[in-house]
C-alpha positions as MATLAB code, in Angstrom:
seq = 'MKTTRISNWQKFVMRNPIIQFVKFVYISLKVMIIVAGGHDGTRTS';
ca = [
      -9.915  -13.116   -6.217;
     -13.619  -14.341   -6.775;
     -14.732  -11.760   -9.084;
     -13.061   -9.289  -11.419;
     -15.694   -6.597  -10.416;
     -14.289   -3.754   -8.281;
     -15.921   -3.642   -4.925;
     -17.369   -0.410   -3.231;
     -14.441   -0.599   -0.783;
     -11.827   -0.683   -3.566;
     -13.672    2.209   -5.324;
     -13.698    4.201   -2.122;
     -10.038    3.517   -1.617;
      -9.145    4.601   -5.072;
     -11.048    7.819   -4.957;
      -9.595    8.880   -1.581;
      -6.237   10.643   -2.103;
      -5.509   10.662    1.696;
      -5.458    6.818    1.629;
      -3.423    6.819   -1.531;
      -0.864    9.276    0.025;
      -0.700    7.218    3.366;
      -0.169    3.966    1.228;
       2.498    5.616   -0.703;
       4.348    6.842    2.328;
       4.109    3.491    4.009;
       5.586    1.712    1.049;
       8.449    4.396    0.726;
       9.184    4.095    4.482;
       9.247    0.170    4.104;
      11.641    0.582    1.118;
      13.823    2.937    2.885;
      14.131    0.709    5.971;
      15.055   -2.203    3.795;
      17.658   -0.323    1.943;
      19.153    1.424    5.120;
      19.048   -1.937    6.792;
      21.630   -3.157    4.334;
      21.221   -5.922    1.689;
      21.945   -8.907    3.937;
      18.444   -9.983    3.866;
      14.810   -8.786    4.253;
      14.538  -10.023    7.911;
      16.105   -6.951    9.373;
      13.822   -5.781   12.229;
];
């Protein structure tokens, strides 16, 4: 990262609960798919 200053976009994202929720659901789904796909690798599609 160039600067340690928080950009307006990052501030907007942090203050937006909808984006936080979508991000949380997306990460949860990714984890669930990886776990359900077995532990034989992360390249399960």
